[in-house]
Amino acid sequence: MKYTSNKSRRMHLLFLAFTITLFLHCPVFAIDQTTEQELLPIGKAVIRLLESGDAKKFADEIAPSLKDWQAVRSTNAVSKVEDPLGTNFQKQLDQSRQKVEASAQNVLAKAAALGLEPSRVKFRLKDIPPKNLGSTHYPNIQGEGESFAWVSDIEIILLGEPIQQLAEQITNATPFRGEFKLALGGSSGGMKFPSGWRFSDGIRWKKFPAGVADNKTESDLAAMNKLMSDHRLTLADDPALKTLGDVLARFLRERDENIFVSDAMRSMDDIWSQMQKVSKDVGEKLPPKKEFDKMFGAFQDQITQSARAVLDQAERLGINFTNADLQLKDVVAENVYSRRGFGSYEQVDCNQLRFFFSVQSEAKTKSGRSISGDYILAASRGRRGPDRWTIEDKIRWESFPKNLIGETEKAEFEFENYAAEHGVLPPGTMTPEVEFFRLDDKSKIKSAEFRGKILILEFWSTSCGPCQDPLAKLQTYRAKHADWKERVEIVTVSIDGKLSEAKAHLEKRGWTNTVCLWAGPGSWMASSAKAFRLHGIPTAYVIDADGKVIWAGHPFGDQIGEIVRSSLK
């Protein structure tokens, strides 16, 4: 849901864009200047962290500082930004340092949970094998031909020994003896400054000796290692994915959406509790609980409706799994990333969940085709909490067995898949006949009344931060494009809970240079919003004079203006 992006996430995206501009890497190539001795201070810092429990000091030692970057700044550098090491850069460094400290706290918390306190086990450094070494160049900071050493990650191998007194008193002290592995590095890797190696992402546990961790910890650790390598998880990587897959299998067999709601989704209380924790961590204020319930409740209803649509579509085709042998073959989570901090597997999100089922049955569809074969259900987002995976966005059929559906059903299936995946009607689709409400006099107006002109239609809400800039840009189009005159209509549609909220918002800002409408009662569930398959905001449509979709999606930059100009030629 686009409008849920909070301030910290927007800041992260800004810093990411800044980083891309600042840190343009040249191709990485093998080098041999770095030795294990040069990485030795990193290993010693890790041991000090485990002995002292001081995550702050560890971050001070490991994260790069402004002084480090100033030390490699060349007088010959050709900067494309005003001050590459200015205020914005310092903010980015502060974020990196906080990230490293948080990861160190995670390492200490896991050590404490496993009984690896300094009073019980003594660590000594065994090895830091240098591998995947290369070099990198930062054109805004370094001159031509200058570079310094870079590594994607390093492995810290420690030898654990139980404290002698403990070993004498406790017979099960043996598990503390053996190799413990931690890893430093990630998307940013490690960089060699004059003062030594520095890492911006953080530290994480990678492996424990046999007997130290329980099965769940070992499983989570293996999944995190897989996540860090390719950001993709399957049933083989995380047993919790099977639990969710089994829930969906039961949902399909019993045709009961309540199974989906209770066992495949998070409750509103769970979501609110999680948001409170995140708000405390990032220091941001949450909206009132009542506003939250309204905002997220409508979105939860959309997910529930998508589950109902999965059952309805199967019923329309005559697909009945009640007596079928329905087996879960695999679950694939793609674009997986940790939200709780580097190296933590307590809260993981993915941008695509796919569930693969195999069906054997004597049953046939309404058209007489066998329902046996392979099926795929897909959800746009999923989340892994401490104990289970949940579905966080609409679910849909992605694939049926070959030859299961005819051409008519196939066209409907492809249409529904596009709308579910993109949250908009496909290009070329005739727009629905719906009613909106004018903000000025609350009168009704039908979408068909805009026919004969190219129509810009943009959905928004007062609580949607990312909606405001595109909405302000729409106000300028009339003045900038005199040639549009009567050929183009510009319409904004609020999905706020009350018409009065949208009206007051626009009048306060003077944003009345468009036709201003309200979607109607129900917010996300308003009949007009559902008809346009609204899934996130801001969402814009460009519709031709006959009422067919030319383009639909998130309004970035001046793409709407370009599309309209092209359509008028």
XYZ file of N, CA, C and O in Angstrom, residues 395-492:
392
model
N -4.106 -11.714 -2.708
C -3.712 -13.017 -3.232
C -4.514 -13.294 -4.497
O -5.646 -12.815 -4.643
N -3.936 -14.060 -5.402
C -4.598 -14.314 -6.681
C -4.093 -15.622 -7.284
O -3.020 -16.117 -6.902
N -4.878 -16.170 -8.196
C -4.386 -17.276 -9.004
C -3.374 -16.723 -10.003
O -3.652 -15.774 -10.719
N -2.205 -17.341 -10.050
C -1.214 -16.932 -11.043
C -1.157 -17.905 -12.213
O -0.885 -17.512 -13.347
N -1.406 -19.169 -11.931
C -1.294 -20.162 -12.996
C -2.220 -21.338 -12.734
O -2.333 -21.816 -11.606
N -2.900 -21.796 -13.818
C -3.704 -23.011 -13.807
C -3.003 -24.061 -14.665
O -2.110 -23.734 -15.464
N -3.395 -25.335 -14.545
C -2.820 -26.359 -15.425
C -3.066 -26.031 -16.895
O -4.071 -25.400 -17.239
N -2.157 -26.440 -17.726
C -2.274 -26.191 -19.162
C -3.562 -26.806 -19.702
O -3.925 -27.925 -19.342
N -4.240 -26.054 -20.524
C -5.483 -26.487 -21.171
C -6.666 -26.620 -20.210
O -7.700 -27.177 -20.589
N -6.512 -26.130 -18.974
C -7.638 -26.199 -18.038
C -8.746 -25.220 -18.420
O -9.936 -25.530 -18.282
N -8.365 -24.051 -18.918
C -9.349 -23.022 -19.220
C -9.335 -22.690 -20.701
O -8.312 -22.786 -21.373
N -10.533 -22.294 -21.219
C -10.658 -21.924 -22.617
C -10.222 -20.491 -22.855
O -9.793 -19.786 -21.926
N -10.345 -20.035 -24.092
C -9.878 -18.709 -24.459
C -10.620 -17.609 -23.711
O -10.037 -16.614 -23.287
N -11.948 -17.784 -23.551
C -12.737 -16.768 -22.833
C -12.295 -16.662 -21.392
O -12.060 -15.562 -20.868
N -12.170 -17.827 -20.726
C -11.726 -17.823 -19.321
C -10.295 -17.324 -19.206
O -9.924 -16.659 -18.237
N -9.462 -17.666 -20.221
C -8.064 -17.230 -20.196
C -7.960 -15.712 -20.233
O -7.150 -15.108 -19.515
N -8.784 -15.065 -21.071
C -8.759 -13.606 -21.159
C -9.176 -12.992 -19.825
O -8.569 -12.011 -19.356
N -10.203 -13.564 -19.201
C -10.649 -13.070 -17.894
C -9.550 -13.257 -16.854
O -9.280 -12.371 -16.035
N -8.899 -14.441 -16.915
C -7.836 -14.757 -15.968
C -6.674 -13.775 -16.102
O -6.148 -13.268 -15.106
N -6.247 -13.497 -17.323
C -5.138 -12.574 -17.552
C -5.493 -11.159 -17.112
O -4.653 -10.434 -16.574
N -6.769 -10.775 -17.361
C -7.223 -9.454 -16.921
C -7.145 -9.336 -15.402
O -6.608 -8.358 -14.863
N -7.683 -10.340 -14.702
C -7.697 -10.306 -13.238
C -6.285 -10.331 -12.676
O -5.987 -9.668 -11.678
N -5.406 -11.089 -13.303
C -4.025 -11.157 -12.831
C -3.332 -9.802 -12.971
O -2.596 -9.370 -12.075
N -3.543 -9.142 -14.107
C -2.922 -7.832 -14.319
C -3.431 -6.829 -13.279
O -2.645 -6.094 -12.665
N -4.748 -6.805 -13.086
C -5.335 -5.856 -12.141
C -4.848 -6.119 -10.720
O -4.555 -5.184 -9.958
N -4.731 -7.391 -10.351
C -4.278 -7.736 -8.998
C -2.809 -7.394 -8.790
O -2.409 -6.905 -7.733
N -1.992 -7.653 -9.801
C -0.555 -7.423 -9.674
C -0.204 -5.945 -9.707
O 0.665 -5.486 -8.965
N -0.885 -5.161 -10.575
C -0.525 -3.759 -10.767
C -1.436 -2.789 -10.015
O -1.099 -1.606 -9.900
N -2.572 -3.256 -9.536
C -3.484 -2.371 -8.819
C -4.160 -1.353 -9.708
O -4.620 -0.314 -9.225
N -4.248 -1.634 -11.000
C -4.909 -0.747 -11.963
C -5.534 -1.598 -13.064
O -5.213 -2.784 -13.217
N -6.413 -0.988 -13.848
C -6.971 -1.654 -15.012
C -5.919 -1.706 -16.129
O -5.137 -0.763 -16.284
N -5.880 -2.777 -16.918
C -4.880 -2.883 -17.984
C -5.095 -1.829 -19.067
O -6.226 -1.389 -19.309
N -4.024 -1.424 -19.759
C -4.164 -0.509 -20.905
C -5.116 -1.101 -21.938
O -5.106 -2.303 -22.197
N -5.920 -0.249 -22.543
C -6.876 -0.699 -23.538
C -8.222 -1.081 -22.978
O -9.184 -1.288 -23.725
N -8.329 -1.159 -21.639
C -9.589 -1.517 -20.999
C -10.567 -0.353 -21.044
O -10.181 0.804 -20.825
N -11.831 -0.656 -21.310
C -12.865 0.360 -21.210
C -13.098 0.649 -19.725
O -13.320 -0.272 -18.930
N -13.037 1.908 -19.333
C -13.195 2.262 -17.932
C -14.632 2.023 -17.480
O -15.576 2.121 -18.267
N -14.809 1.716 -16.190
C -16.136 1.385 -15.680
C -17.059 2.599 -15.592
O -16.585 3.735 -15.476
N -18.353 2.331 -15.650
C -19.356 3.374 -15.458
C -19.642 3.477 -13.963
O -20.294 2.603 -13.386
N -19.125 4.526 -13.343
C -19.302 4.702 -11.895
C -19.704 6.144 -11.595
O -19.627 7.026 -12.461
N -20.114 6.354 -10.358
C -20.488 7.694 -9.902
C -19.498 8.203 -8.868
O -19.014 7.447 -8.020
N -19.190 9.501 -8.967
C -18.383 10.199 -7.982
C -19.249 11.316 -7.378
O -20.380 11.542 -7.810
N -18.680 12.008 -6.395
C -19.366 13.142 -5.768
C -18.495 14.387 -5.904
O -17.303 14.353 -5.610
N -19.086 15.476 -6.349
C -18.355 16.748 -6.442
C -18.089 17.272 -5.033
O -18.968 17.232 -4.172
N -16.874 17.802 -4.825
C -16.541 18.350 -3.507
C -17.237 19.679 -3.253
O -17.534 20.017 -2.102
N -17.520 20.445 -4.301
C -18.069 21.792 -4.083
C -19.542 21.770 -3.661
O -19.944 22.489 -2.753
N -20.358 20.904 -4.296
C -21.783 20.920 -3.952
C -22.342 19.541 -3.602
O -23.555 19.378 -3.433
N -21.471 18.521 -3.502
C -21.844 17.151 -3.117
C -22.760 16.460 -4.130
O -23.310 15.391 -3.852
N -22.913 17.043 -5.298
C -23.760 16.424 -6.321
C -23.026 15.255 -6.963
O -21.797 15.186 -6.951
N -23.783 14.333 -7.543
C -23.196 13.163 -8.187
C -22.820 13.482 -9.629
O -23.473 14.283 -10.285
N -21.763 12.829 -10.101
C -21.334 12.966 -11.488
C -20.871 11.604 -11.972
O -20.170 10.875 -11.261
N -21.267 11.221 -13.173
C -20.914 9.922 -13.724
C -19.617 10.019 -14.524
O -19.334 11.038 -15.161
N -18.854 8.934 -14.476
C -17.573 8.914 -15.199
C -17.781 9.116 -16.696
O -16.931 9.695 -17.376
N -18.937 8.679 -17.217
C -19.204 8.806 -18.649
C -19.309 10.260 -19.100
O -19.147 10.559 -20.293
N -19.545 11.174 -18.164
C -19.696 12.591 -18.517
C -18.377 13.213 -18.966
O -18.370 14.328 -19.486
N -17.269 12.514 -18.774
C -15.969 13.041 -19.194
C -15.566 12.533 -20.581
O -14.478 12.850 -21.054
N -16.420 11.720 -21.199
C -16.104 11.199 -22.525
C -16.006 12.344 -23.531
O -16.662 13.375 -23.406
N -15.205 12.143 -24.558
C -14.997 13.164 -25.574
C -13.722 13.942 -25.358
O -13.289 14.705 -26.225
N -13.086 13.772 -24.165
C -11.824 14.438 -23.850
C -10.839 13.410 -23.311
O -11.243 12.361 -22.781
N -9.566 13.721 -23.424
C -8.578 12.920 -22.709
C -8.723 13.255 -21.226
O -8.776 14.434 -20.846
N -8.806 12.223 -20.413
C -9.064 12.408 -18.990
C -7.849 11.993 -18.161
O -7.333 10.885 -18.308
N -7.386 12.922 -17.296
C -6.394 12.590 -16.268
C -7.177 12.387 -14.981
O -7.866 13.297 -14.508
N -7.090 11.193 -14.416
C -7.847 10.852 -13.214
C -6.866 10.383 -12.150
O -6.158 9.392 -12.355
N -6.797 11.098 -11.042
C -5.799 10.747 -10.020
C -6.475 10.555 -8.665
O -7.173 11.428 -8.168
N -6.241 9.363 -8.061
C -6.786 9.025 -6.747
C -5.781 9.411 -5.662
O -4.574 9.186 -5.811
N -6.289 9.938 -4.550
C -5.428 10.417 -3.480
C -6.197 10.416 -2.167
O -7.399 10.131 -2.124
N -5.511 10.765 -1.058
C -6.176 11.001 0.229
C -5.366 12.008 1.034
O -4.173 12.206 0.786
N -6.005 12.633 1.998
C -5.336 13.656 2.810
C -4.210 13.066 3.653
O -3.228 13.743 3.958
N -4.336 11.793 4.065
C -3.327 11.175 4.928
C -2.177 10.567 4.146
O -1.247 10.018 4.737
N -2.225 10.640 2.827
C -1.188 10.027 1.979
C -0.089 11.054 1.680
O -0.270 11.952 0.856
N 1.066 10.902 2.340
C 2.177 11.815 2.107
C 2.663 11.840 0.665
O 2.826 12.911 0.072
N 2.906 10.644 0.055
C 3.388 10.623 -1.324
C 2.387 11.171 -2.337
O 2.746 11.374 -3.501
N 1.135 11.387 -1.923
C 0.121 11.914 -2.858
C 0.260 13.418 -3.096
O -0.219 13.938 -4.115
N 0.870 14.112 -2.152
C 0.790 15.575 -2.158
C 1.554 16.222 -3.317
O 1.049 17.151 -3.960
N 2.760 15.770 -3.606
C 3.525 16.372 -4.709
C 2.858 16.163 -6.061
O 2.727 17.122 -6.843
N 2.418 14.923 -6.387
C 1.717 14.747 -7.668
C 0.440 15.576 -7.750
O 0.094 16.103 -8.818
N -0.246 15.708 -6.609
C -1.483 16.489 -6.578
C -1.187 17.963 -6.849
O -1.910 18.639 -7.602
N -0.125 18.471 -6.262
C 0.266 19.869 -6.490
C 0.669 20.079 -7.946
O 0.389 21.136 -8.530
N 1.316 19.079 -8.544
C 1.758 19.206 -9.936
C 0.566 19.313 -10.883
O 0.599 20.049 -11.869
N -0.515 18.600 -10.576
C -1.708 18.661 -11.419
C -2.276 20.079 -11.498
O -2.867 20.458 -12.508
N -2.077 20.849 -10.429
C -2.629 22.207 -10.399
C -1.960 23.125 -11.413
O -2.498 24.174 -11.768
N -0.781 22.734 -11.898
C -0.005 23.597 -12.802
C -0.240 23.302 -14.276
O 0.203 24.055 -15.140
N -0.895 22.192 -14.561
C -1.008 21.751 -15.955
C -1.774 22.737 -16.842
O -1.402 22.968 -17.991
N -2.851 23.309 -16.337
C -3.649 24.230 -17.141
C -2.813 25.432 -17.594
O -2.873 25.858 -18.745
N -2.032 25.982 -16.658
C -1.226 27.157 -16.979
C -0.077 26.819 -17.930
O 0.307 27.627 -18.781
N 0.457 25.608 -17.808
C 1.609 25.224 -18.615
C 1.220 24.749 -20.014
O 2.048 24.773 -20.918
N -0.011 24.278 -20.165
C -0.406 23.664 -21.429
C -1.672 24.333 -21.967
O -2.770 23.779 -21.896
N -1.483 25.514 -22.516
C -2.633 26.251 -23.062
C -3.270 25.502 -24.219
O -4.477 25.647 -24.476
N -2.496 24.679 -24.921
C -3.033 23.939 -26.066
C -3.999 22.829 -25.661
O -4.733 22.295 -26.490
N -4.011 22.480 -24.340
C -4.927 21.432 -23.900
C -6.374 21.938 -23.918
O -7.273 21.225 -24.279
N -6.574 23.170 -23.478
C -7.882 23.836 -23.466
C -9.020 22.862 -23.156
O -9.088 22.275 -22.092
N -9.934 22.686 -24.122
C -11.096 21.834 -23.911
C -10.837 20.387 -24.312
O -11.764 19.565 -24.307
N -9.597 20.089 -24.646
C -9.293 18.730 -25.116
C -8.924 17.781 -23.985
O -8.908 16.563 -24.169
N -8.576 18.333 -22.802
C -8.125 17.518 -21.672
C -8.888 17.917 -20.415
O -9.068 19.112 -20.153
N -9.336 16.926 -19.660
C -9.985 17.171 -18.370
C -9.087 16.603 -17.281
O -8.575 15.480 -17.408
N -8.873 17.383 -16.218
C -8.016 16.956 -15.105
C -8.889 16.785 -13.873
O -9.520 17.738 -13.400
N -8.917 15.563 -13.341
C -9.831 15.227 -12.246
C -9.055 14.566 -11.111
O -8.250 13.651 -11.337
N -9.304 15.027 -9.888
C -8.740 14.373 -8.717
C -9.869 13.733 -7.929
O -10.948 14.311 -7.795
